[in-house]
Amino acid sequence: MIKTDMKDILTGLDRYEVFLEKLEKEIENVGDDRIVIIYTDIKHFKYINDTYGYKVGDSLLRDFVNEFMKQEAVILCAARVYSDNFVTAGRLPGNGLSNEEFRDLIYQLNLEREMKFREKYLNSRLQFCTGISVIDKNSRSLDAETAVSNANLARKVAKEMEEDCCVLFDQSMMEGIRREVEITSSIPKALSQREFQVYFQPKIDTDTLALIGAEALVRWQKTDGTFVYPDEFIPLIERSGQIVEVDYYVYREVFRFLAERLREGKRVVPVSVNVSRVHLNRMHILEYVKGLMEEFQVPCSLVEFELTESIYLENTERALELIKGLHKMGFKISMDDFGSGYSSLNLLSKLPIDIIKLDRVFLKEGEMQENDRIIISCVVDMAKRLKITSLCEGVETLEQCNYLKEVGCQMQQGFYFSRPIPQEVFEKLLEEDAEG
Ligand code: C2E
Ligand code: CA
Ligand code: CA
């Protein structure tokens, strides 16, 4: 007699623990075959529950299981891990389909199932996301749980993709995760031990070529001397939310730097800092900046905030609140990376933008293309009419510098003038520039 507590009540599939036991045995007996573990979840399933109620949601899950059992002839065992997450294991003969062909097959099945389900449940967004891991005689030492978690990892990768919703696990995914954990777990120490430094990249006045400002860019040098570059760690700590702390660290360093120079009667120029989109979820940035102003007594005219245009599209209401808040306090606002994404020109007239920073995509390597020239000159022209200052990023050659002068782009920033440099070097530059 089958004990009912070994089954999932809703779907009649094995409970997950039972599934793992069965899978363990299958792996032991893999022989010359391969065991495939297929982990699937239903994207936008919550929408079904929310719109049609749990009864319909439950019936969809049961339907899904029926489809599964019907079509995957190779199935050995199956379980519902939780909610709308299912795992099945099957056996493939050693000389049968290749792993990639098997993936393609499941991909096709998913597409067919999606069509059926979208019709029945009136949800055009319903999508099945699948990750597959494969065990053969060389990897049979892997335990069942790890094999499932590999498939689950591939499923997560699949879920992040727009189109291709079926992904084969490979070891490089583990490397990515390992690196992500390594980075995010070392952030608290990096903050407390001051491993982050603020570098400054000069901004140049197009007419006079004088140094008239800088962008603060974070650098991370670990105690063992190795550098971790922003392009690698910033996306990861945006995902974990830790970018908020790192941004605050940078803001504090910039305020401290400016306050010190002012106190010593030395020359200062406005410094801009970057605002990650993650601040929109927290919204204590205004409070934090207010605190810095009180603590350091730096005039607002010396600090600018750079926000990318994508931030407005993500959460327009909050972005507006943030920008207006900073603007009200007296800070200048730059629209960063203008032209790199969906440029929404009407934002320029809606928001209190002081500066637009043309993305370096306009200045591709090699000679400047006619089309890019036209676009740059139009953007600069439009900005001028809207009384917005334009700055072009990524200037690497004299030709580019001269062209920007021709079209009247007021400010420039790029390797042609200087890379981002440590504070001491930037300070020297400030003195020299004042003398020259
Ligand atoms: P971004 O805000 O667009 O910063 C400009 C990036 O372009 C910098 O890269 C800079 O080194 C690079 N760059 C400047 N001139 C040139 C040039 O002529 N040619 C080329 N090829 N590159 C040039 P970096 O410092 O690696 O920073 C990358 C991105 O990381 C930044 O892009 C920004 O989005 C982010 N980031 C850096 N520091 C911070 C920070 O403190 N907070 C936040 N939220 N983001 C930061
Ligand atoms: Ca920037
Ligand atoms: Ca930029």
Short mmCIF file of C-alpha atoms and ligand atoms in Angstrom, two decimals:
data_model
loop_
_atom_site.label_atom_id
_atom_site.label_comp_id
_atom_site.label_asym_id
_atom_site.label_seq_id
_atom_site.Cartn_x
_atom_site.Cartn_y
_atom_site.Cartn_z
CA MET A 1 0.00 0.00 0.00
CA ILE A 2 1.29 3.49 -0.83
CA LYS A 3 1.54 5.71 2.20
CA THR A 4 -0.29 8.98 1.44
CA ASP A 5 2.18 11.11 3.38
CA MET A 6 4.78 10.20 0.79
CA LYS A 7 2.78 12.05 -1.86
CA ASP A 8 2.07 15.69 -2.50
CA ILE A 9 -1.65 16.07 -1.86
CA LEU A 10 -2.39 18.51 -4.65
CA THR A 11 -0.55 16.84 -7.51
CA GLY A 12 -0.14 13.24 -6.40
CA LEU A 13 3.58 13.50 -7.13
CA ASP A 14 6.25 12.24 -4.74
CA ARG A 15 7.14 14.44 -1.81
CA TYR A 16 10.49 16.08 -2.39
CA GLU A 17 12.32 13.98 0.25
CA VAL A 18 11.03 10.80 -1.34
CA PHE A 19 12.09 12.06 -4.75
CA LEU A 20 15.62 12.70 -3.47
CA GLU A 21 15.89 9.16 -2.13
CA LYS A 22 14.76 7.70 -5.45
CA LEU A 23 17.12 9.97 -7.37
CA GLU A 24 20.03 8.93 -5.16
CA LYS A 25 19.44 5.30 -6.14
CA GLU A 26 19.13 6.15 -9.83
CA ILE A 27 22.43 8.01 -9.71
CA GLU A 28 24.14 5.03 -8.11
CA ASN A 29 22.91 2.86 -10.96
CA VAL A 30 23.63 5.31 -13.78
CA GLY A 31 25.83 2.79 -15.60
CA ASP A 32 26.52 3.91 -19.17
CA ASP A 33 23.31 5.97 -19.27
CA ARG A 34 22.79 9.56 -18.17
CA ILE A 35 20.39 10.85 -15.52
CA VAL A 36 18.81 14.17 -16.46
CA ILE A 37 17.34 16.41 -13.77
CA ILE A 38 14.79 18.87 -15.08
CA TYR A 39 13.77 21.73 -12.80
CA THR A 40 10.88 23.86 -14.00
CA ASP A 41 8.90 26.75 -12.66
CA ILE A 42 6.07 28.75 -14.06
CA LYS A 43 6.84 32.39 -14.67
CA HIS A 44 3.93 34.71 -13.78
CA PHE A 45 2.05 31.94 -11.98
CA LYS A 46 1.31 34.39 -9.18
CA TYR A 47 -0.70 36.38 -11.71
CA ILE A 48 -3.04 33.40 -12.19
CA ASN A 49 -3.58 33.06 -8.44
CA ASP A 50 -4.10 36.79 -8.03
CA THR A 51 -6.48 37.15 -10.97
CA TYR A 52 -8.45 33.93 -11.01
CA GLY A 53 -8.05 32.68 -7.43
CA TYR A 54 -6.29 29.70 -5.90
CA LYS A 55 -8.73 27.11 -7.23
CA VAL A 56 -7.79 27.94 -10.80
CA GLY A 57 -4.14 28.14 -9.76
CA ASP A 58 -4.36 24.63 -8.29
CA SER A 59 -6.04 23.26 -11.36
CA LEU A 60 -3.29 24.75 -13.52
CA LEU A 61 -0.67 22.99 -11.41
CA ARG A 62 -2.48 19.67 -11.79
CA ASP A 63 -2.80 20.20 -15.54
CA PHE A 64 0.86 20.99 -15.70
CA VAL A 65 1.74 17.73 -13.98
CA ASN A 66 -0.47 15.73 -16.36
CA GLU A 67 1.26 17.32 -19.31
CA PHE A 68 4.60 16.56 -17.81
CA MET A 69 3.90 12.92 -17.16
CA LYS A 70 2.39 12.46 -20.61
CA GLN A 71 5.19 13.93 -22.61
CA GLU A 72 8.44 13.18 -20.88
CA ALA A 73 8.58 9.52 -21.65
CA VAL A 74 11.94 9.16 -19.98
CA ILE A 75 10.65 10.14 -16.54
CA LEU A 76 11.77 8.09 -13.56
CA CYS A 77 10.43 10.18 -10.72
CA ALA A 78 8.92 13.62 -10.17
CA ALA A 79 8.12 15.94 -7.28
CA ARG A 80 6.77 19.34 -6.50
CA VAL A 81 9.55 21.14 -4.62
CA TYR A 82 7.24 23.92 -3.47
CA SER A 83 4.54 26.16 -4.94
CA ASP A 84 5.01 26.13 -8.72
CA ASN A 85 8.49 24.56 -8.70
CA PHE A 86 8.72 21.04 -10.11
CA VAL A 87 11.57 18.64 -10.53
CA THR A 88 11.69 15.48 -12.57
CA ALA A 89 14.46 13.04 -13.24
CA GLY A 90 14.81 10.84 -16.26
CA ARG A 91 17.18 8.39 -17.86
CA LEU A 92 18.80 8.93 -21.24
CA PRO A 93 20.71 6.13 -22.95
CA GLY A 94 24.42 6.86 -23.34
CA ASN A 95 24.20 6.76 -27.12
CA GLY A 96 20.86 8.64 -27.36
CA LEU A 97 20.27 12.38 -27.79
CA SER A 98 23.18 14.61 -26.84
CA ASN A 99 22.68 16.86 -23.79
CA GLU A 100 22.15 19.83 -26.10
CA GLU A 101 19.62 17.96 -28.23
CA PHE A 102 17.76 16.97 -25.08
CA ARG A 103 17.69 20.61 -24.01
CA ASP A 104 16.28 21.57 -27.42
CA LEU A 105 13.59 18.92 -27.03
CA ILE A 106 12.50 20.22 -23.63
CA TYR A 107 12.58 23.74 -25.01
CA GLN A 108 10.18 22.73 -27.80
CA LEU A 109 7.92 20.95 -25.30
CA ASN A 110 7.83 24.05 -23.15
CA LEU A 111 6.79 26.17 -26.12
CA GLU A 112 3.97 23.76 -26.98
CA ARG A 113 2.77 23.61 -23.38
CA GLU A 114 2.88 27.37 -23.13
CA MET A 115 0.60 27.71 -26.17
CA LYS A 116 -1.94 25.33 -24.64
CA PHE A 117 -1.85 26.91 -21.22
CA ARG A 118 -2.03 30.46 -22.48
CA GLU A 119 -5.23 29.61 -24.31
CA LYS A 120 -6.80 27.81 -21.40
CA TYR A 121 -5.78 30.25 -18.68
CA LEU A 122 -5.99 33.45 -20.70
CA ASN A 123 -2.57 34.65 -19.71
CA SER A 124 -0.29 35.54 -22.58
CA ARG A 125 2.69 35.97 -20.27
CA LEU A 126 2.64 32.49 -18.76
CA GLN A 127 6.00 30.88 -19.41
CA PHE A 128 7.82 27.73 -18.30
CA CYS A 129 11.41 28.18 -17.19
CA THR A 130 13.56 25.11 -17.08
CA GLY A 131 17.06 24.27 -15.95
CA ILE A 132 18.64 20.91 -16.69
CA SER A 133 21.58 19.16 -15.08
CA VAL A 134 23.02 15.89 -16.34
CA ILE A 135 24.82 13.13 -14.46
CA ASP A 136 26.85 10.45 -16.22
CA LYS A 137 29.31 7.87 -14.99
CA ASN A 138 32.01 10.51 -14.60
CA SER A 139 29.91 12.67 -12.29
CA ARG A 140 28.07 9.94 -10.41
CA SER A 141 29.77 10.90 -7.15
CA LEU A 142 27.45 13.95 -7.05
CA ASP A 143 24.66 13.60 -4.50
CA ALA A 144 21.02 14.03 -5.47
CA GLU A 145 20.59 17.35 -3.68
CA THR A 146 23.55 18.94 -5.45
CA ALA A 147 22.30 17.64 -8.80
CA VAL A 148 18.92 19.27 -8.16
CA SER A 149 20.46 22.49 -6.95
CA ASN A 150 22.58 22.64 -10.15
CA ALA A 151 19.42 22.27 -12.23
CA ASN A 152 17.76 24.93 -10.11
CA LEU A 153 20.68 27.28 -10.69
CA ALA A 154 20.36 26.80 -14.45
CA ARG A 155 16.62 27.47 -14.05
CA LYS A 156 17.39 30.79 -12.37
CA VAL A 157 19.65 31.72 -15.28
CA ALA A 158 16.82 30.75 -17.66
CA LYS A 159 14.38 32.92 -15.75
CA GLU A 160 16.54 35.99 -16.22
CA MET A 161 16.50 35.55 -20.00
CA GLU A 162 13.75 37.07 -22.05
CA GLU A 163 13.52 34.43 -24.72
CA ASP A 164 15.44 31.25 -24.13
CA CYS A 165 13.69 29.67 -21.18
CA CYS A 166 15.54 26.38 -21.05
CA VAL A 167 19.16 26.25 -19.96
CA LEU A 168 21.70 23.47 -19.41
CA PHE A 169 23.74 23.73 -16.24
CA ASP A 170 27.45 24.23 -16.68
CA GLN A 171 30.25 24.64 -14.18
CA SER A 172 30.87 28.29 -15.09
CA MET A 173 27.54 29.12 -13.43
CA MET A 174 29.00 27.87 -10.16
CA GLU A 175 32.03 30.08 -10.71
CA GLY A 176 29.73 33.09 -11.18
CA ILE A 177 27.86 32.32 -7.97
CA ARG A 178 31.07 31.66 -6.05
CA ARG A 179 32.45 35.03 -7.14
CA GLU A 180 29.20 36.79 -6.27
CA VAL A 181 29.22 35.31 -2.76
CA GLU A 182 32.91 36.13 -2.35
CA ILE A 183 32.32 39.76 -3.33
CA THR A 184 29.10 40.43 -1.44
CA SER A 185 30.36 38.77 1.72
CA SER A 186 33.54 40.86 1.78
CA ILE A 187 31.76 44.23 1.47
CA PRO A 188 31.24 44.82 5.23
CA LYS A 189 34.95 44.27 5.87
CA ALA A 190 35.88 46.42 2.88
CA LEU A 191 33.79 49.25 4.29
CA SER A 192 35.07 49.00 7.84
CA GLN A 193 38.71 48.64 6.78
CA ARG A 194 38.45 51.46 4.27
CA GLU A 195 39.38 49.34 1.27
CA PHE A 196 37.31 51.62 -0.94
CA GLN A 197 38.91 54.72 -2.34
CA VAL A 198 37.45 57.59 -4.25
CA TYR A 199 39.16 58.41 -7.52
CA PHE A 200 38.52 61.64 -9.39
CA GLN A 201 38.15 62.02 -13.13
CA PRO A 202 38.61 65.62 -14.29
CA LYS A 203 35.98 67.50 -16.26
CA ILE A 204 37.29 70.04 -18.73
CA ASP A 205 35.87 73.28 -20.09
CA THR A 206 35.73 72.92 -23.87
CA ASP A 207 36.65 76.54 -24.64
CA THR A 208 39.50 77.10 -22.21
CA LEU A 209 40.54 73.45 -21.57
CA ALA A 210 40.65 74.38 -17.88
CA LEU A 211 39.88 71.90 -15.14
CA ILE A 212 36.39 72.81 -13.95
CA GLY A 213 35.09 69.78 -12.11
CA ALA A 214 35.44 66.06 -11.46
CA GLU A 215 33.42 62.88 -11.18
CA ALA A 216 33.97 60.74 -8.09
CA LEU A 217 34.38 57.06 -9.01
CA VAL A 218 34.80 54.32 -6.49
CA ARG A 219 37.80 51.98 -6.51
CA TRP A 220 38.27 48.85 -4.44
CA GLN A 221 41.73 47.69 -3.56
CA LYS A 222 41.76 44.72 -1.24
CA THR A 223 44.27 44.42 1.59
CA ASP A 224 46.16 41.83 -0.51
CA GLY A 225 46.75 44.54 -3.12
CA THR A 226 44.37 43.23 -5.81
CA PHE A 227 41.83 45.53 -7.46
CA VAL A 228 38.20 44.65 -8.02
CA TYR A 229 36.77 46.79 -10.81
CA PRO A 230 33.44 48.67 -10.58
CA ASP A 231 32.13 47.01 -13.73
CA GLU A 232 32.36 43.70 -11.90
CA PHE A 233 31.33 44.50 -8.34
CA ILE A 234 28.76 47.25 -8.80
CA PRO A 235 26.13 45.13 -10.60
CA LEU A 236 26.55 42.46 -7.89
CA ILE A 237 26.20 44.80 -4.94
CA GLU A 238 23.27 46.50 -6.64
CA ARG A 239 21.56 43.13 -6.60
CA SER A 240 22.35 42.64 -2.91
CA GLY A 241 21.44 46.24 -2.04
CA GLN A 242 24.90 46.92 -0.56
CA ILE A 243 25.56 49.64 -3.15
CA VAL A 244 23.61 52.00 -0.89
CA GLU A 245 26.29 51.75 1.81
CA VAL A 246 29.09 52.07 -0.75
CA ASP A 247 27.48 55.15 -2.30
CA TYR A 248 27.12 56.73 1.15
CA TYR A 249 30.79 56.01 1.78
CA VAL A 250 31.71 57.79 -1.46
CA TYR A 251 29.45 60.78 -0.68
CA ARG A 252 30.99 61.12 2.79
CA GLU A 253 34.54 60.99 1.36
CA VAL A 254 33.66 63.65 -1.22
CA PHE A 255 32.10 65.97 1.37
CA ARG A 256 35.08 65.43 3.67
CA PHE A 257 37.54 66.14 0.83
CA LEU A 258 35.78 69.36 -0.16
CA ALA A 259 35.39 70.54 3.46
CA GLU A 260 39.07 69.99 4.18
CA ARG A 261 40.24 71.95 1.15
CA LEU A 262 37.82 74.77 1.90
CA ARG A 263 39.05 74.93 5.48
CA GLU A 264 42.64 75.14 4.25
CA GLY A 265 41.69 77.87 1.79
CA LYS A 266 42.65 75.73 -1.21
CA ARG A 267 41.05 75.70 -4.64
CA VAL A 268 37.95 73.53 -5.08
CA VAL A 269 35.82 72.54 -8.08
CA PRO A 270 32.36 70.90 -8.15
CA VAL A 271 32.46 67.12 -7.77
CA SER A 272 29.72 64.82 -9.01
CA VAL A 273 28.74 61.52 -7.42
CA ASN A 274 26.74 58.60 -8.83
CA VAL A 275 23.32 57.60 -7.53
CA SER A 276 22.46 53.95 -7.95
CA ARG A 277 18.90 53.03 -8.90
CA VAL A 278 18.78 50.93 -5.71
CA HIS A 279 18.26 54.13 -3.68
CA LEU A 280 14.74 54.24 -5.08
CA ASN A 281 13.83 51.22 -2.95
CA ARG A 282 15.07 52.80 0.27
CA MET A 283 14.71 56.54 -0.11
CA HIS A 284 16.79 57.52 2.89
CA ILE A 285 19.34 59.15 0.61
CA LEU A 286 17.80 62.61 1.12
CA GLU A 287 18.14 62.27 4.90
CA TYR A 288 21.69 61.01 4.56
CA VAL A 289 22.78 63.87 2.31
CA LYS A 290 21.11 66.39 4.59
CA GLY A 291 23.17 64.96 7.47
CA LEU A 292 26.38 65.37 5.45
CA MET A 293 25.53 68.99 4.65
CA GLU A 294 25.05 69.77 8.33
CA GLU A 295 28.19 67.91 9.36
CA PHE A 296 30.56 69.31 6.72
CA GLN A 297 28.99 72.69 5.83
CA VAL A 298 29.92 72.36 2.16
CA PRO A 299 28.02 74.68 -0.23
CA CYS A 300 25.51 72.79 -2.40
CA SER A 301 26.99 74.29 -5.53
CA LEU A 302 30.06 72.07 -5.06
CA VAL A 303 28.27 68.71 -5.23
CA GLU A 304 26.32 67.24 -8.15
CA PHE A 305 24.33 64.04 -8.37
CA GLU A 306 24.43 61.82 -11.47
CA LEU A 307 21.41 59.64 -12.20
CA THR A 308 21.01 57.45 -15.25
CA GLU A 309 17.97 57.91 -17.42
CA SER A 310 16.87 54.30 -16.83
CA ILE A 311 16.09 55.21 -13.23
CA TYR A 312 13.18 57.39 -14.37
CA LEU A 313 11.66 54.65 -16.44
CA GLU A 314 11.94 52.10 -13.66
CA ASN A 315 9.95 54.02 -11.08
CA THR A 316 9.03 57.44 -12.36
CA GLU A 317 7.23 58.58 -9.23
CA ARG A 318 10.04 57.77 -6.82
CA ALA A 319 12.69 59.02 -9.22
CA LEU A 320 10.84 62.33 -9.44
CA GLU A 321 10.61 62.57 -5.68
CA LEU A 322 14.33 61.89 -5.33
CA ILE A 323 15.45 64.31 -8.03
CA LYS A 324 13.16 67.08 -6.91
CA GLY A 325 14.28 66.50 -3.32
CA LEU A 326 17.96 66.84 -4.18
CA HIS A 327 17.26 69.80 -6.43
CA LYS A 328 15.27 71.57 -3.74
CA MET A 329 18.21 71.18 -1.38
CA GLY A 330 20.23 73.11 -3.96
CA PHE A 331 22.25 70.40 -5.70
CA LYS A 332 22.73 70.15 -9.45
CA ILE A 333 21.43 67.07 -11.22
CA SER A 334 23.11 65.32 -14.16
CA MET A 335 21.43 62.85 -16.43
CA ASP A 336 24.11 60.19 -16.81
CA ASP A 337 24.74 57.88 -19.78
CA PHE A 338 22.36 59.87 -21.97
CA GLY A 339 21.81 58.00 -25.22
CA SER A 340 22.89 54.59 -23.97
CA GLY A 341 19.38 53.28 -23.42
CA TYR A 342 15.91 54.43 -24.26
CA SER A 343 16.41 58.15 -24.30
CA SER A 344 13.19 59.72 -23.33
CA LEU A 345 13.50 63.24 -24.59
CA ASN A 346 10.37 64.49 -22.88
CA LEU A 347 12.00 63.76 -19.51
CA LEU A 348 14.38 66.61 -20.17
CA SER A 349 11.59 69.14 -20.08
CA LYS A 350 9.78 67.48 -17.16
CA LEU A 351 12.67 67.14 -14.74
CA PRO A 352 14.96 69.70 -13.15
CA ILE A 353 18.04 68.54 -15.07
CA ASP A 354 21.07 70.83 -15.09
CA ILE A 355 23.54 68.77 -17.09
CA ILE A 356 23.27 65.94 -19.57
CA LYS A 357 26.20 63.60 -19.91
CA LEU A 358 26.32 62.17 -23.41
CA ASP A 359 27.30 58.54 -23.19
CA ARG A 360 30.55 57.43 -24.76
CA VAL A 361 28.64 55.25 -27.24
CA PHE A 362 28.53 58.33 -29.46
CA LEU A 363 32.31 58.36 -29.61
CA LYS A 364 33.09 54.94 -30.97
CA GLU A 365 36.65 53.91 -31.64
CA GLY A 366 38.31 55.14 -34.80
CA GLU A 367 37.22 58.13 -36.84
CA MET A 368 33.97 59.80 -35.92
CA GLN A 369 31.07 58.66 -38.06
CA GLU A 370 28.87 61.18 -39.80
CA ASN A 371 25.69 59.88 -38.10
CA ASP A 372 27.19 60.19 -34.63
CA ARG A 373 28.31 63.72 -35.45
CA ILE A 374 24.78 64.65 -36.43
CA ILE A 375 23.28 63.13 -33.29
CA ILE A 376 25.79 64.81 -30.98
CA SER A 377 25.25 68.20 -32.55
CA CYS A 378 21.46 67.84 -32.31
CA VAL A 379 21.53 66.76 -28.65
CA VAL A 380 23.88 69.63 -27.76
CA ASP A 381 21.64 72.04 -29.62
CA MET A 382 18.50 70.78 -27.93
CA ALA A 383 20.14 70.94 -24.50
CA LYS A 384 21.21 74.51 -25.13
CA ARG A 385 17.67 75.55 -25.97
CA LEU A 386 16.43 73.89 -22.79
CA LYS A 387 19.18 75.76 -20.88
CA ILE A 388 20.83 72.49 -19.94
CA THR A 389 24.63 72.17 -19.95
CA SER A 390 26.03 69.35 -22.06
CA LEU A 391 29.05 67.25 -21.22
CA CYS A 392 30.44 64.49 -23.41
CA GLU A 393 31.97 61.43 -21.76
CA GLY A 394 34.65 59.10 -23.07
CA VAL A 395 36.67 61.65 -25.06
CA GLU A 396 39.81 59.82 -26.12
CA THR A 397 41.22 61.79 -29.09
CA LEU A 398 42.04 65.32 -30.18
CA GLU A 399 39.68 64.90 -33.12
CA GLN A 400 36.77 64.20 -30.78
CA CYS A 401 37.75 67.07 -28.53
CA ASN A 402 37.84 69.49 -31.48
CA TYR A 403 34.55 68.29 -32.85
CA LEU A 404 32.84 68.86 -29.50
CA LYS A 405 34.21 72.39 -29.55
CA GLU A 406 32.79 72.91 -33.04
CA VAL A 407 29.28 71.92 -32.00
CA GLY A 408 29.39 73.86 -28.73
CA CYS A 409 29.37 71.03 -26.18
CA GLN A 410 30.45 72.95 -23.07
CA MET A 411 32.22 70.26 -21.05
CA GLN A 412 34.26 67.11 -21.69
CA GLN A 413 35.53 64.15 -19.72
CA GLY A 414 37.67 61.26 -20.90
CA PHE A 415 41.00 59.50 -21.11
CA TYR A 416 42.28 62.14 -23.58
CA PHE A 417 42.49 64.53 -20.62
CA SER A 418 42.91 62.13 -17.73
CA ARG A 419 41.88 58.75 -16.40
CA PRO A 420 40.23 58.65 -12.97
CA ILE A 421 43.07 59.42 -10.53
CA PRO A 422 43.65 59.09 -6.76
CA GLN A 423 42.89 62.07 -4.54
CA GLU A 424 46.55 63.15 -4.06
CA VAL A 425 47.17 63.21 -7.80
CA PHE A 426 43.95 65.11 -8.40
CA GLU A 427 44.93 67.66 -5.78
CA LYS A 428 48.24 68.26 -7.56
CA LEU A 429 46.35 68.76 -10.79
CA LEU A 430 44.10 71.32 -9.10
CA GLU A 431 47.13 73.34 -7.95
CA GLU A 432 48.94 73.13 -11.30
CA ASP A 433 45.84 74.06 -13.25
CA ALA A 434 45.29 77.12 -11.05
CA GLU A 435 48.89 78.27 -11.68
CA GLY A 436 48.86 77.56 -15.42
P1 C2E B 1 29.89 55.95 -15.33
O1 C2E B 1 29.14 56.67 -14.26
O2 C2E B 1 29.42 56.13 -16.72
O3 C2E B 1 31.41 56.39 -15.17
C1 C2E B 1 32.25 56.63 -16.23
C2 C2E B 1 33.07 55.42 -16.54
O4 C2E B 1 33.71 55.61 -17.80
C3 C2E B 1 34.20 55.20 -15.53
O5 C2E B 1 34.39 53.80 -15.42
C4 C2E B 1 35.40 55.82 -16.24
O6 C2E B 1 36.63 55.30 -15.82
C5 C2E B 1 35.10 55.44 -17.68
N1 C2E B 1 35.73 56.35 -18.63
C6 C2E B 1 35.95 57.67 -18.47
N2 C2E B 1 36.55 58.20 -19.56
C7 C2E B 1 36.70 57.19 -20.45
C8 C2E B 1 37.27 57.11 -21.78
O7 C2E B 1 37.75 58.07 -22.36
N3 C2E B 1 37.24 55.90 -22.39
C9 C2E B 1 36.74 54.80 -21.77
N4 C2E B 1 36.77 53.66 -22.42
N5 C2E B 1 36.21 54.85 -20.51
C10 C2E B 1 36.18 56.03 -19.86
P2 C2E B 1 34.50 53.10 -14.00
O8 C2E B 1 35.16 53.98 -13.00
O9 C2E B 1 35.05 51.74 -14.26
O10 C2E B 1 32.98 52.98 -13.55
C11 C2E B 1 32.07 52.20 -14.27
C12 C2E B 1 30.68 52.46 -13.80
O11 C2E B 1 30.52 52.01 -12.45
C13 C2E B 1 30.31 53.93 -13.77
O12 C2E B 1 29.92 54.36 -15.03
C14 C2E B 1 29.18 53.94 -12.77
O13 C2E B 1 27.98 53.55 -13.39
C15 C2E B 1 29.61 52.88 -11.81
N6 C2E B 1 30.23 53.54 -10.63
C16 C2E B 1 31.51 53.90 -10.42
N7 C2E B 1 31.65 54.43 -9.19
C17 C2E B 1 30.41 54.42 -8.62
C18 C2E B 1 29.90 54.84 -7.33
O14 C2E B 1 30.59 55.36 -6.45
N8 C2E B 1 28.56 54.65 -7.11
C19 C2E B 1 27.75 54.10 -8.06
N9 C2E B 1 26.45 53.95 -7.78
N10 C2E B 1 28.20 53.71 -9.26
C20 C2E B 1 29.52 53.87 -9.54
CA CA B 2 28.54 58.67 -13.84
CA CA B 3 28.35 57.83 -17.59
#
